[in-house]
Coordinates of C-alpha atoms in Angstrom, one line a residue:
Chain A
M1205 CA 89.4 90.8 106.9
N1206 CA 87.8 90.6 103.4
L1207 CA 89.1 87.5 102.4
R1208 CA 87.0 87.1 99.5
G1209 CA 88.6 90.3 98.5
I1210 CA 91.8 89.3 99.0
W1211 CA 91.0 86.0 96.9
A1212 CA 89.6 88.2 94.3
V1213 CA 92.2 90.3 93.4
F1214 CA 94.6 87.4 94.0
R1215 CA 93.0 85.2 91.3
K1216 CA 92.2 88.3 88.7
E1217 CA 96.1 89.2 89.3
F1218 CA 97.5 85.6 88.8
R1219 CA 94.9 84.4 85.8
E1220 CA 95.7 88.4 84.2
N1221 CA 99.4 87.8 84.4
L1222 CA 99.2 84.3 83.2
R1223 CA 98.7 86.2 79.6
D1224 CA 101.2 88.6 79.7
R1225 CA 104.3 87.6 78.2
R1226 CA 106.6 90.0 79.9
T1227 CA 105.5 88.3 83.4
L1228 CA 106.1 84.4 82.2
L1229 CA 109.0 84.9 80.7
S1230 CA 111.0 86.5 83.6
A1231 CA 109.2 84.0 86.1
L1232 CA 109.5 80.9 83.9
V1233 CA 112.0 81.5 81.7
F1234 CA 114.5 84.4 82.4
G1235 CA 115.6 83.3 86.0
P1236 CA 114.5 79.7 86.0
V1237 CA 116.0 78.2 82.6
L1238 CA 118.9 81.0 81.8
G1239 CA 120.2 80.6 85.5
P1240 CA 120.9 77.2 85.9
M1241 CA 122.4 77.0 82.1
L1242 CA 124.5 79.7 82.9
V1243 CA 125.7 78.4 86.2
A1244 CA 126.5 75.0 84.6
G1245 CA 128.2 76.4 81.4
V1246 CA 130.3 78.5 83.4
V1247 CA 131.2 75.4 85.4
Q1248 CA 131.8 73.0 82.3
F1249 CA 133.9 75.9 80.4
S1250 CA 136.1 76.1 84.0
I1251 CA 136.1 72.4 84.0
S1252 CA 137.3 71.9 80.6
H1253 CA 139.8 74.5 81.0
S1254 CA 141.8 73.7 84.0
E1255 CA 142.2 70.0 82.8
E1256 CA 143.4 71.4 79.2
Q1257 CA 146.0 73.9 81.1
Y1258 CA 147.6 70.7 82.7
D1259 CA 147.2 68.2 80.0
E1260 CA 148.5 70.2 76.7
N1261 CA 151.7 72.1 75.6
I1262 CA 151.5 75.8 75.8
T1263 CA 153.5 78.1 73.9
I1264 CA 155.5 80.9 75.6
A1265 CA 157.1 84.1 73.6
V1266 CA 161.1 84.1 73.9
I1267 CA 163.6 86.8 73.3
H1268 CA 166.9 86.0 73.0
G1269 CA 166.2 82.4 73.4
E1270 CA 169.9 81.6 71.6
R1271 CA 171.2 82.7 75.1
A1272 CA 169.6 80.3 77.2
P1273 CA 169.7 77.0 74.8
N1274 CA 169.6 74.8 77.6
L1275 CA 166.4 76.2 79.6
L1276 CA 164.6 76.3 76.5
A1277 CA 165.2 72.5 76.2
Y1278 CA 164.3 72.0 80.0
L1279 CA 160.8 73.8 79.3
N1280 CA 160.3 72.4 75.9
A1281 CA 160.5 68.4 77.2
R1282 CA 158.0 69.4 80.0
G1283 CA 155.2 70.7 77.7
V1284 CA 156.4 74.3 77.4
D1285 CA 156.8 75.4 73.6
S1286 CA 158.7 78.4 72.9
T1287 CA 158.5 80.9 69.2
P1288 CA 161.0 83.5 69.5
V1289 CA 160.0 87.2 69.5
D1290 CA 162.2 90.2 69.1
L1291 CA 161.1 92.7 71.6
D1292 CA 162.5 95.8 73.6
E1293 CA 161.0 96.0 77.8
A1294 CA 158.3 98.2 76.4
G1295 CA 157.4 96.5 73.4
A1296 CA 157.2 93.1 76.1
R1297 CA 155.0 95.0 78.3
R1298 CA 152.9 96.1 75.8
A1299 CA 152.5 92.9 74.3
V1300 CA 151.4 91.2 77.2
A1301 CA 148.9 94.0 78.3
D1302 CA 147.2 93.9 75.2
Q1303 CA 147.4 89.9 74.6
T1304 CA 149.2 89.1 71.8
H1305 CA 151.0 86.8 73.7
K1306 CA 150.3 85.5 77.8
V1307 CA 153.4 85.1 78.9
I1308 CA 156.9 86.0 77.7
L1309 CA 160.4 85.3 78.9
D1310 CA 163.4 87.7 78.1
I1311 CA 167.0 86.2 78.5
P1312 CA 169.3 89.6 79.4
E1313 CA 172.2 89.7 77.3
D1314 CA 174.7 89.0 80.8
F1315 CA 172.7 85.5 81.2
G1316 CA 175.4 83.6 80.1
A1317 CA 178.2 85.3 81.6
R1318 CA 176.8 85.5 85.0
L1319 CA 176.0 81.7 85.4
Q1320 CA 179.1 80.4 84.6
E1321 CA 180.6 82.8 86.8
G1322 CA 178.1 81.6 89.8
Q1323 CA 176.2 84.4 90.3
P1324 CA 172.5 84.8 89.8
A1325 CA 171.5 84.5 86.6
P1326 CA 168.7 87.2 85.9
V1327 CA 165.8 85.9 83.7
I1328 CA 162.9 88.3 83.0
L1329 CA 159.1 86.9 82.8
Y1330 CA 156.4 89.3 81.2
S1331 CA 152.8 88.3 82.5
D1332 CA 149.3 90.0 83.6
R1333 CA 148.4 88.7 87.0
S1334 CA 145.3 90.6 87.4
R1335 CA 144.0 87.8 84.4
N1336 CA 142.7 84.9 86.4
F1337 CA 142.7 83.1 83.5
D1338 CA 146.5 82.9 82.2
R1339 CA 147.5 82.5 85.7
Q1340 CA 147.9 78.5 85.1
S1341 CA 150.2 79.1 82.4
V1342 CA 152.4 81.7 84.2
E1343 CA 152.9 79.5 87.6
R1344 CA 153.3 76.8 85.3
V1345 CA 156.6 78.3 83.4
R1346 CA 157.7 79.9 86.5
S1347 CA 157.6 77.2 88.6
L1348 CA 159.6 75.2 85.7
V1349 CA 162.2 78.1 85.8
G1350 CA 162.6 77.9 89.5
Q1351 CA 162.7 73.8 89.0
Y1352 CA 165.7 74.2 86.4
G1353 CA 167.9 76.4 89.0
L1354 CA 167.3 74.2 91.4
E1355 CA 168.6 71.4 89.6
I1356 CA 171.4 73.5 88.6
A1357 CA 172.3 74.7 92.3
Q1358 CA 172.2 70.5 92.8
L1359 CA 174.5 70.1 90.0
R1360 CA 177.3 73.2 92.0
Y1361 CA 176.6 71.5 95.3
L1362 CA 177.7 67.8 94.0
A1363 CA 180.7 69.3 91.8
R1364 CA 181.9 71.4 95.4
G1365 CA 181.2 67.9 97.7
I1366 CA 178.4 69.1 99.5
D1367 CA 175.3 66.7 99.9
P1368 CA 172.3 68.5 98.5
I1369 CA 170.1 67.2 101.0
S1370 CA 172.0 69.1 103.2
V1371 CA 171.1 72.4 101.9
L1372 CA 167.4 71.5 102.2
P1373 CA 166.5 71.9 105.7
L1374 CA 162.7 72.3 105.9
S1375 CA 160.3 69.8 103.9
V1376 CA 157.1 71.4 103.7
Q1377 CA 153.9 68.9 103.2
E1378 CA 151.0 70.6 102.4
V1379 CA 147.4 69.1 103.1
D1380 CA 144.5 70.4 101.6
V1381 CA 141.7 69.8 104.4
S1382 CA 138.8 70.6 102.1
T1383 CA 136.0 68.1 101.3
P1384 CA 134.8 67.2 97.7
S1385 CA 131.4 68.8 98.7
S1386 CA 133.2 72.1 100.6
R1387 CA 135.1 72.8 97.6
S1388 CA 132.1 72.5 95.6
V1389 CA 130.7 76.2 97.4
L1390 CA 133.4 78.3 96.2
V1391 CA 131.7 76.9 92.3
L1392 CA 128.1 76.8 93.8
N1393 CA 128.6 80.2 96.0
M1394 CA 126.7 81.7 92.4
M1395 CA 124.3 79.3 92.4
T1396 CA 122.3 80.3 95.5
Y1397 CA 122.6 83.9 94.5
L1398 CA 120.9 83.1 91.3
V1399 CA 118.5 81.1 93.0
I1400 CA 117.8 84.2 95.1
L1401 CA 117.9 86.4 92.3
S1402 CA 115.8 84.7 90.2
M1403 CA 112.7 84.1 92.9
L1404 CA 112.9 87.9 92.9
F1405 CA 112.6 88.4 89.1
G1406 CA 109.6 85.6 89.1
G1407 CA 107.4 88.4 90.8
L1408 CA 109.0 91.1 89.6
Y1409 CA 106.7 92.2 86.9
L1410 CA 103.8 91.5 88.2
A1411 CA 104.1 93.5 91.3
I1412 CA 105.1 96.4 88.8
D1413 CA 102.1 95.6 86.7
A1414 CA 99.7 95.3 90.1
T1415 CA 100.8 98.5 91.4
A1416 CA 102.5 101.1 89.0
G1417 CA 100.7 99.7 86.4
E1418 CA 97.3 99.7 87.3
R1419 CA 97.9 103.9 88.4
E1420 CA 99.2 104.1 84.8
R1421 CA 96.3 102.7 82.9
G1422 CA 93.9 104.6 85.1
S1423 CA 92.4 101.3 86.5
L1424 CA 93.0 101.9 90.2
E1425 CA 90.5 104.6 91.0
M1426 CA 87.9 102.6 89.5
L1427 CA 89.6 99.7 91.7
L1428 CA 89.0 101.7 94.8
T1429 CA 85.6 102.9 94.3
S1430 CA 85.1 98.5 95.3
P1431 CA 84.1 97.8 99.3
V1432 CA 87.5 95.9 99.5
P1433 CA 89.4 97.7 102.1
R1434 CA 92.4 99.0 100.0
E1435 CA 95.1 97.2 102.3
H1436 CA 93.1 94.0 101.1
L1437 CA 93.6 94.9 97.8
I1438 CA 97.5 95.5 97.7
Y1439 CA 97.6 92.0 100.1
G1440 CA 95.8 90.3 97.4
K1441 CA 98.4 91.8 94.5
I1442 CA 101.3 90.8 97.0
L1443 CA 100.0 87.2 97.2
A1444 CA 99.6 87.0 93.6
A1445 CA 103.5 88.1 92.9
A1446 CA 104.5 86.0 95.4
A1447 CA 102.6 83.4 93.8
Y1448 CA 105.1 83.7 90.8
M1449 CA 107.9 83.9 92.8
A1450 CA 107.2 80.5 94.4
I1451 CA 106.6 78.9 91.1
S1452 CA 110.0 80.9 89.5
L1453 CA 111.6 79.5 93.5
M1454 CA 110.6 75.8 92.8
L1455 CA 111.5 76.1 88.9
T1456 CA 114.9 77.6 89.5
V1457 CA 116.2 74.6 91.7
A1458 CA 114.6 71.8 89.6
V1459 CA 116.3 73.2 86.5
F1460 CA 119.9 73.6 88.5
S1461 CA 119.6 69.8 90.1
V1462 CA 119.2 68.1 86.8
S1463 CA 121.4 70.4 84.9
M1464 CA 124.4 70.2 87.5
S1465 CA 124.2 66.6 87.1
F1466 CA 125.2 66.9 83.5
V1467 CA 128.2 68.6 84.4
G1468 CA 131.3 66.7 85.2
L1469 CA 131.9 68.1 88.6
E1470 CA 133.8 65.2 90.1
R1471 CA 135.9 65.7 87.5
L1472 CA 136.7 69.3 89.2
G1473 CA 136.9 67.2 92.4
I1474 CA 133.6 68.0 93.6
T1475 CA 130.6 66.4 94.8
A1476 CA 127.7 68.5 94.9
N1477 CA 124.6 68.2 97.1
L1478 CA 122.1 68.5 94.3
G1479 CA 119.8 65.4 94.8
P1480 CA 116.1 65.6 95.1
R1481 CA 116.1 65.9 98.9
A1482 CA 118.7 68.6 98.9
A1483 CA 116.7 70.8 96.5
A1484 CA 113.4 70.3 98.3
K1485 CA 115.7 71.5 101.5
L1486 CA 117.1 74.6 99.2
I1487 CA 113.2 75.2 98.4
A1488 CA 112.2 75.2 102.3
C1489 CA 115.5 77.9 103.2
C1490 CA 114.3 80.3 100.7
S1491 CA 110.6 79.8 100.6
P1492 CA 109.8 82.1 103.5
L1493 CA 111.6 85.5 101.6
I1494 CA 108.5 84.9 99.1
L1495 CA 106.4 87.1 101.2
F1496 CA 109.1 89.5 102.2
G1497 CA 110.6 89.6 98.6
A1498 CA 106.7 89.9 97.2
S1499 CA 105.9 92.8 99.6
Y1500 CA 109.3 94.7 98.9
L1501 CA 109.1 94.8 95.6
S1502 CA 105.3 95.7 95.3
I1503 CA 105.9 98.9 98.2
V1504 CA 109.2 100.3 95.7
S1505 CA 107.1 99.5 92.6
G1506 CA 103.5 101.8 94.7
F1507 CA 106.2 104.7 94.8
A1508 CA 106.5 105.0 90.9
K1509 CA 104.0 107.2 88.9
S1510 CA 104.6 105.1 86.4
Y1511 CA 105.6 101.3 84.5
R1512 CA 108.6 102.5 83.2
E1513 CA 109.6 104.8 86.5
A1514 CA 109.1 101.1 88.4
Q1515 CA 110.8 99.4 86.0
T1516 CA 114.1 101.6 86.8
Y1517 CA 113.8 102.1 90.7
L1518 CA 113.2 98.1 91.0
G1519 CA 116.5 97.4 88.7
L1520 CA 118.7 99.3 91.2
V1521 CA 116.2 98.0 94.3
I1522 CA 116.1 94.1 93.6
T1523 CA 120.1 94.2 93.7
L1524 CA 120.4 95.6 97.3
P1525 CA 118.9 92.8 99.4
T1526 CA 121.3 90.8 97.6
M1527 CA 124.2 92.4 98.5
P1528 CA 125.3 91.1 102.0
L1529 CA 125.3 87.7 99.8
L1530 CA 128.6 89.2 97.9
F1531 CA 130.2 90.2 100.8
A1532 CA 128.9 86.4 102.8
G1533 CA 131.4 84.6 99.9
L1534 CA 134.5 87.2 100.2
L1535 CA 134.0 86.9 104.2
G1536 CA 134.0 83.5 104.0
L1537 CA 131.0 83.6 106.4
Q1538 CA 129.3 80.6 108.2
A1539 CA 125.8 80.2 109.4
K1540 CA 125.4 81.2 112.8
L1541 CA 122.8 82.4 115.0
P1542 CA 122.8 85.9 115.0
L1543 CA 123.2 86.0 111.0
M1544 CA 120.0 84.0 111.0
L1545 CA 118.6 87.6 111.6
V1546 CA 119.6 88.8 108.5
P1547 CA 116.8 88.2 105.6
F1548 CA 118.2 87.1 102.3
L1549 CA 122.0 86.0 104.3
S1550 CA 120.6 83.9 105.8
Q1551 CA 119.2 82.1 103.5
H1552 CA 122.0 82.2 101.2
L1553 CA 124.1 80.4 104.2
L1554 CA 121.2 77.9 105.2
M1555 CA 121.1 76.7 101.5
T1556 CA 125.1 77.2 101.0
T1557 CA 125.0 74.8 103.9
V1558 CA 122.7 72.3 102.0
V1559 CA 124.6 72.5 99.5
R1560 CA 127.7 71.2 101.4
A1561 CA 125.9 68.9 102.5
E1562 CA 126.0 69.4 105.9
P1563 CA 123.3 69.2 108.7
I1564 CA 121.5 71.9 109.3
E1565 CA 120.9 73.2 112.7
P1566 CA 117.1 73.1 114.0
A1567 CA 117.6 76.5 115.6
L1568 CA 119.2 77.9 112.7
M1569 CA 116.2 77.2 110.7
V1570 CA 113.9 78.2 113.1
V1571 CA 115.3 81.5 113.5
S1572 CA 116.0 82.2 110.0
V1573 CA 112.5 81.2 108.7
A1574 CA 110.9 82.8 112.0
S1575 CA 112.6 86.2 111.4
T1576 CA 112.0 86.5 107.8
L1577 CA 108.2 85.7 108.1
V1578 CA 108.2 88.5 110.5
Y1579 CA 109.7 90.9 108.6
G1580 CA 107.4 89.7 105.1
G1581 CA 104.4 89.9 107.3
L1582 CA 105.8 93.8 108.5
L1583 CA 106.6 94.6 104.9
M1584 CA 102.9 93.6 104.0
W1585 CA 101.4 95.8 106.9
L1586 CA 103.2 99.0 105.2
A1587 CA 102.1 98.2 102.2
G1588 CA 98.5 98.1 103.1
R1589 CA 99.3 101.6 105.1
L1590 CA 100.8 103.3 102.0
Y1591 CA 97.5 101.8 99.7
R1592 CA 95.5 104.1 102.2
R1593 CA 97.0 107.1 101.4
E1594 CA 95.5 109.4 99.3
G1595 CA 98.8 110.2 97.1
L1596 CA 98.5 106.8 96.0
L1597 CA 96.2 108.3 93.2
G1598 CA 99.4 110.3 92.4
Chain B
M696 CA 70.8 109.8 96.6
L697 CA 73.8 111.8 96.9
E698 CA 74.1 115.0 98.8
A699 CA 77.4 116.7 99.0
R700 CA 77.2 118.6 102.3
G701 CA 80.2 122.1 102.7
L702 CA 82.6 119.7 100.9
C703 CA 86.2 121.6 100.6
K704 CA 89.3 119.9 99.3
S705 CA 92.8 121.4 99.7
F706 CA 95.9 119.8 97.9
G707 CA 98.7 121.7 99.2
N708 CA 98.0 125.0 98.9
V709 CA 95.5 124.8 95.9
V710 CA 92.2 124.9 97.1
A711 CA 90.4 122.8 94.4
V712 CA 86.7 122.7 96.2
R713 CA 85.3 125.3 98.5
G714 CA 82.3 124.3 100.1
V715 CA 79.9 122.6 97.5
S716 CA 76.5 121.6 98.3
F717 CA 74.1 120.1 96.1
C718 CA 72.2 117.3 96.3
A719 CA 71.2 114.5 93.3
R720 CA 68.0 112.8 93.2
D721 CA 67.2 109.6 92.4
G722 CA 64.8 108.9 89.6
Q723 CA 67.0 111.8 87.9
I724 CA 70.0 112.6 86.0
T725 CA 71.9 115.8 87.5
G726 CA 75.0 117.3 85.4
L727 CA 78.2 118.6 87.2
L728 CA 78.5 121.8 84.7
G729 CA 82.0 124.0 85.1
P730 CA 85.0 124.9 82.8
N731 CA 88.2 122.9 82.7
G732 CA 89.4 122.9 87.1
A733 CA 86.4 124.4 88.1
G734 CA 86.6 121.2 90.9
K735 CA 84.0 118.9 89.5
S736 CA 86.7 116.0 89.0
T737 CA 87.5 116.7 93.0
T738 CA 83.7 117.3 93.8
L739 CA 82.8 113.4 92.2
R740 CA 86.1 112.0 93.8
M741 CA 84.8 113.1 97.2
L742 CA 81.3 112.0 96.6
Y743 CA 82.9 108.5 95.5
T744 CA 85.1 107.8 98.3
V745 CA 88.1 108.1 97.0
L746 CA 89.3 111.5 98.3
K747 CA 88.7 112.0 101.9
P748 CA 87.2 116.0 102.3
D749 CA 88.9 118.6 104.6
E750 CA 85.7 119.5 105.3
G751 CA 81.9 118.7 104.7
D752 CA 80.9 115.0 103.9
A753 CA 79.3 113.5 101.3
L754 CA 76.6 111.1 101.9
I755 CA 75.4 108.6 99.7
D756 CA 71.9 107.2 100.1
G757 CA 72.1 109.1 103.9
R758 CA 75.6 107.1 104.8
S759 CA 78.7 109.2 105.4
A760 CA 81.4 108.6 102.8
I761 CA 84.1 109.6 105.4
A762 CA 82.6 107.3 108.2
D763 CA 81.0 104.5 106.5
P764 CA 83.4 104.2 103.0
L765 CA 82.8 100.5 102.7
G766 CA 79.2 100.6 103.1
A767 CA 78.8 103.6 101.1
R768 CA 80.6 102.1 97.8
R769 CA 78.2 99.3 97.8
S770 CA 75.5 101.7 96.4
I771 CA 77.6 103.5 93.8
G772 CA 78.5 102.8 90.4
V773 CA 81.3 104.6 89.3
L774 CA 82.6 105.6 86.1
S775 CA 85.9 107.5 86.7
H776 CA 87.8 109.7 84.2
G777 CA 89.6 108.2 81.7
A778 CA 88.8 104.8 83.2
G779 CA 91.4 102.2 82.3
I780 CA 90.4 98.5 82.0
Y781 CA 92.8 95.1 82.2
N782 CA 94.0 94.4 78.5
H783 CA 94.9 90.8 79.6
L784 CA 91.4 90.0 80.6
T785 CA 88.3 89.7 78.5
A786 CA 85.3 92.3 78.5
R787 CA 83.4 89.5 80.3
E788 CA 86.2 88.9 82.6
N789 CA 86.7 92.6 83.3
I790 CA 83.0 93.1 84.7
T791 CA 82.9 89.8 86.6
Y792 CA 86.0 90.6 88.3
F793 CA 84.1 93.6 89.3
G794 CA 81.1 91.9 90.5
E795 CA 83.2 89.9 92.6
L796 CA 85.0 92.6 94.5
H797 CA 81.5 93.6 95.1
G798 CA 80.9 89.9 97.0
L799 CA 78.8 88.6 94.0
S800 CA 78.1 84.8 94.2
R801 CA 79.8 83.2 91.2
A802 CA 76.2 82.8 89.7
D803 CA 75.0 85.7 90.2
R804 CA 78.1 87.8 88.3
D805 CA 78.1 85.5 85.5
A806 CA 74.0 86.5 84.7
R807 CA 74.8 90.0 85.7
A808 CA 77.5 90.3 83.4
A809 CA 75.5 88.4 80.6
E810 CA 72.8 90.9 81.3
L811 CA 74.9 94.0 81.0
I812 CA 76.4 92.6 77.9
E813 CA 73.0 92.5 76.2
L814 CA 72.0 95.6 77.6
L815 CA 75.1 97.7 76.4
E816 CA 75.4 95.6 72.4
M817 CA 78.5 94.0 74.0
Q818 CA 77.9 90.7 72.1
P819 CA 80.7 90.7 69.3
F820 CA 83.9 91.6 71.8
A821 CA 82.5 90.2 75.1
D822 CA 84.7 87.4 75.1
R823 CA 87.6 89.1 73.7
L824 CA 90.5 90.1 75.7
A825 CA 90.7 93.7 76.0
K826 CA 94.0 94.7 74.3
G827 CA 92.9 96.5 71.0
F828 CA 89.4 97.6 72.1
S829 CA 88.2 100.9 70.5
Q830 CA 87.4 103.9 72.6
G831 CA 83.7 102.8 72.4
Q832 CA 84.2 99.5 73.4
K833 CA 86.3 100.4 76.2
L834 CA 83.4 102.4 77.4
K835 CA 81.2 100.0 77.7
T836 CA 83.3 97.5 79.3
A837 CA 83.8 100.1 82.3
L838 CA 80.5 100.9 82.6
A839 CA 79.0 97.1 82.8
R840 CA 81.9 97.0 85.4
A841 CA 80.5 100.1 87.1
L842 CA 77.2 98.7 87.4
V843 CA 77.9 95.1 88.1
H844 CA 76.2 95.3 91.4
R845 CA 73.0 96.9 90.3
P846 CA 74.1 100.4 92.3
K847 CA 72.2 102.5 93.2
N848 CA 73.9 105.6 92.2
V849 CA 75.6 105.9 89.4
L850 CA 78.7 108.4 88.5
L851 CA 80.3 109.2 85.6
D852 CA 82.8 111.9 85.1
E853 CA 83.4 113.3 81.7
P854 CA 81.9 109.8 80.8
T855 CA 81.7 111.6 76.6
N856 CA 85.3 112.7 76.2
G857 CA 86.7 110.8 73.5
L858 CA 83.7 109.0 72.2
D859 CA 82.5 109.1 68.3
V860 CA 78.7 110.1 68.2
M861 CA 77.0 106.7 68.4
A862 CA 78.8 105.9 71.4
V863 CA 77.6 108.6 73.0
R864 CA 74.1 108.4 71.7
G865 CA 74.6 104.9 73.6
L866 CA 75.3 106.2 76.5
R867 CA 73.2 108.9 76.8
K868 CA 70.2 106.0 76.3
L869 CA 71.6 104.0 79.1
L870 CA 71.7 106.8 81.3
V871 CA 68.3 107.8 80.6
Q872 CA 67.2 103.7 80.7
L873 CA 68.9 103.9 84.4
R874 CA 67.0 107.2 85.2
D875 CA 63.6 105.6 84.6
A876 CA 64.5 102.6 86.3
G877 CA 64.3 105.3 89.2
H878 CA 68.7 105.5 89.6
C879 CA 70.2 108.9 90.5
V880 CA 72.8 109.4 88.2
L881 CA 75.2 112.2 88.8
F882 CA 77.4 113.1 85.8
S883 CA 80.2 116.0 84.9
S884 CA 80.7 117.4 82.0
H885 CA 81.7 120.7 80.4
V886 CA 79.7 120.3 76.9
M887 CA 76.2 122.6 77.2
Q888 CA 74.4 120.3 74.6
E889 CA 75.1 117.5 76.4
V890 CA 74.0 118.3 79.8
E891 CA 70.9 120.5 78.1
Q892 CA 69.7 117.1 76.2
L893 CA 70.0 115.1 78.9
C894 CA 69.7 116.6 82.9
D895 CA 67.1 116.9 84.8
E896 CA 68.6 119.2 87.1
V897 CA 72.0 121.0 86.8
V898 CA 74.6 122.1 89.4
V899 CA 77.4 124.9 87.7
I900 CA 80.8 125.0 89.5
A901 CA 83.1 127.3 89.1
N902 CA 86.3 127.8 90.8
G903 CA 85.3 125.5 93.3
Q904 CA 82.1 126.3 94.2
V905 CA 78.7 126.2 93.3
V906 CA 77.9 129.3 91.3
A907 CA 73.9 128.1 90.7
A908 CA 71.7 125.1 90.9
G909 CA 68.4 123.9 89.7
T910 CA 66.4 122.8 86.6
L911 CA 67.3 124.1 83.0
A912 CA 64.9 126.7 83.1
D913 CA 66.4 127.9 86.3
I914 CA 69.9 128.2 84.7
R915 CA 68.2 129.8 81.6
A916 CA 67.2 132.6 83.8
H917 CA 70.7 133.7 85.0
G918 CA 71.0 135.1 81.1
G919 CA 69.9 134.7 77.4
D920 CA 67.7 131.4 76.2
R921 CA 70.4 129.2 75.4
L922 CA 72.4 127.5 78.2
E923 CA 75.5 128.6 76.9
D924 CA 74.6 132.0 77.4
A925 CA 73.2 131.8 80.9
F926 CA 76.8 129.7 81.4
V927 CA 78.5 132.7 80.4
A928 CA 76.4 135.0 82.3
L929 CA 77.2 132.9 85.3
M930 CA 81.2 132.4 84.5
E931 CA 81.3 136.5 84.4
P932 CA 81.3 137.4 88.1
A933 CA 83.8 134.1 89.3
P934 CA 85.7 133.6 86.5
A935 CA 87.5 130.2 86.9
S936 CA 90.9 131.4 87.8
D937 CA 93.4 128.9 86.0
S938 CA 91.5 127.9 83.2
P939 CA 90.0 129.5 80.0
R940 CA 85.7 129.7 80.3
G941 CA 84.3 126.5 79.1
G942 CA 87.3 125.4 76.8
A943 CA 87.2 122.3 75.6
K944 CA 89.1 119.3 76.9
T945 CA 90.8 116.8 74.9

């Protein structure tokens, strides 16, 4: 091993990129600062939004409100104001679809008559269920209308001499076993994803510059005439990209740790485990990925003919290994031994465990670290093989 | 000393070099003359160990470029075609980086960089970032980088391309200095005047083969009393297949 050669390449790439605004911005600003700010912003916003929805009066549109004055008074007493609108069915659908109104309550003509006859009286509620944001208002109106109906039913039973309690055979009591910390995972799942992505971005531009960029500038050929084995040249470059990734990772976790303490997570009933000790654990879980990521990006950009081409490839390729993370969220995967063999996924699951404030089984940690390092080493070796090819010069 | 022994190289179906042999001696400037696409660059690239010949061998001071490429690289200094430098490093850092790659100690490479900066008159821009360097400044930086490890043999691929008169004169002066110091200098060119003014020996390549080799007088003997006439006469029997004869590369 020509360690001096590897060290020389590493130092030069590190220093050169320290002077490159693009590398610096992506390693030190975009991922580490913007990512956490984004998450903090989203969390803060959803907290204030949900508090608002429960505290504040909402206003719904009502068609033919004059047909059900008592219902409207009932709603009004419980914080739901109404504005009268005059729309037909198609008009109501359109108004909800284009978000002129979030919720429209339509009282059909026979409402009063059927209510008096003791038949089910129809009430039409227009809403757009695909809009997550309005779901709470819709649920609130729906349950209030339901309660109103229930109260009428109880009055009817009483009028017929039946104890209203006897027609409620079941009483469902919901028990939510999620702990505050495990609930936080739902909110902070996005965070581990961003930590990994931000880490990769930290080394992205260096990886491109050191491979495709060097070829495009025409300095690669001169570099290859130096008495350093070709694979050692790329090892030095990979290690330099890894150094930037490490810096990016540490900064990102640190900024997350600080910024989340300013967000009122406890108001959402969430306590995130993001103190200095947890931050150190997050970095420890994620750092074995650095070698993997740096080699991976260097290999892909090594195939590109130009800087631009490499940028295009990497834009796609960088999201590829993070795909399993999205599925992990959807499937609710837990940290288990076989999953520790999957790079990116294992780090994600371990970091999630840390955020939940649950203990990490040493065996899981060992398998995750060892397997990811082995893959990273293999990729690095592969990058070395690629650099031995003549086709490298293009 | 550089020696090409029956070098052959193909890229896919295209035969670039077919059996090139010649010798470039120490204390001489040897010119590799030929039209565009004749195989000059490919021949040089095999000599400076970036390409592996399909057949034949390149010997650098008697050391095989195939068997011992790392050893061969220690005694060659290369200025490749359109050699790029690192924009975010200063000229001096560009030079010392290559010194480091060649295993020079810090003190040694710093001293050597200072020496080359003086020799090539690079003082005004030596400690500026290379971004925005003129063509001439870039060439000087690349040259100094190629010479940092005091290579016995110096190979240059079309070094005067895109340079103004002053820069070309500076380069010429340097090549003569290197020759007088006993180095073996080999450069490729398609510019007659350049070859005529500088070279002790000329190797004419066309269509991937050596069509003539020897002193300037030997080459001129092939026709006319100007090198250009001789060159054209040499091209007649074996015209370069894919390019106009002696056409200027831009």
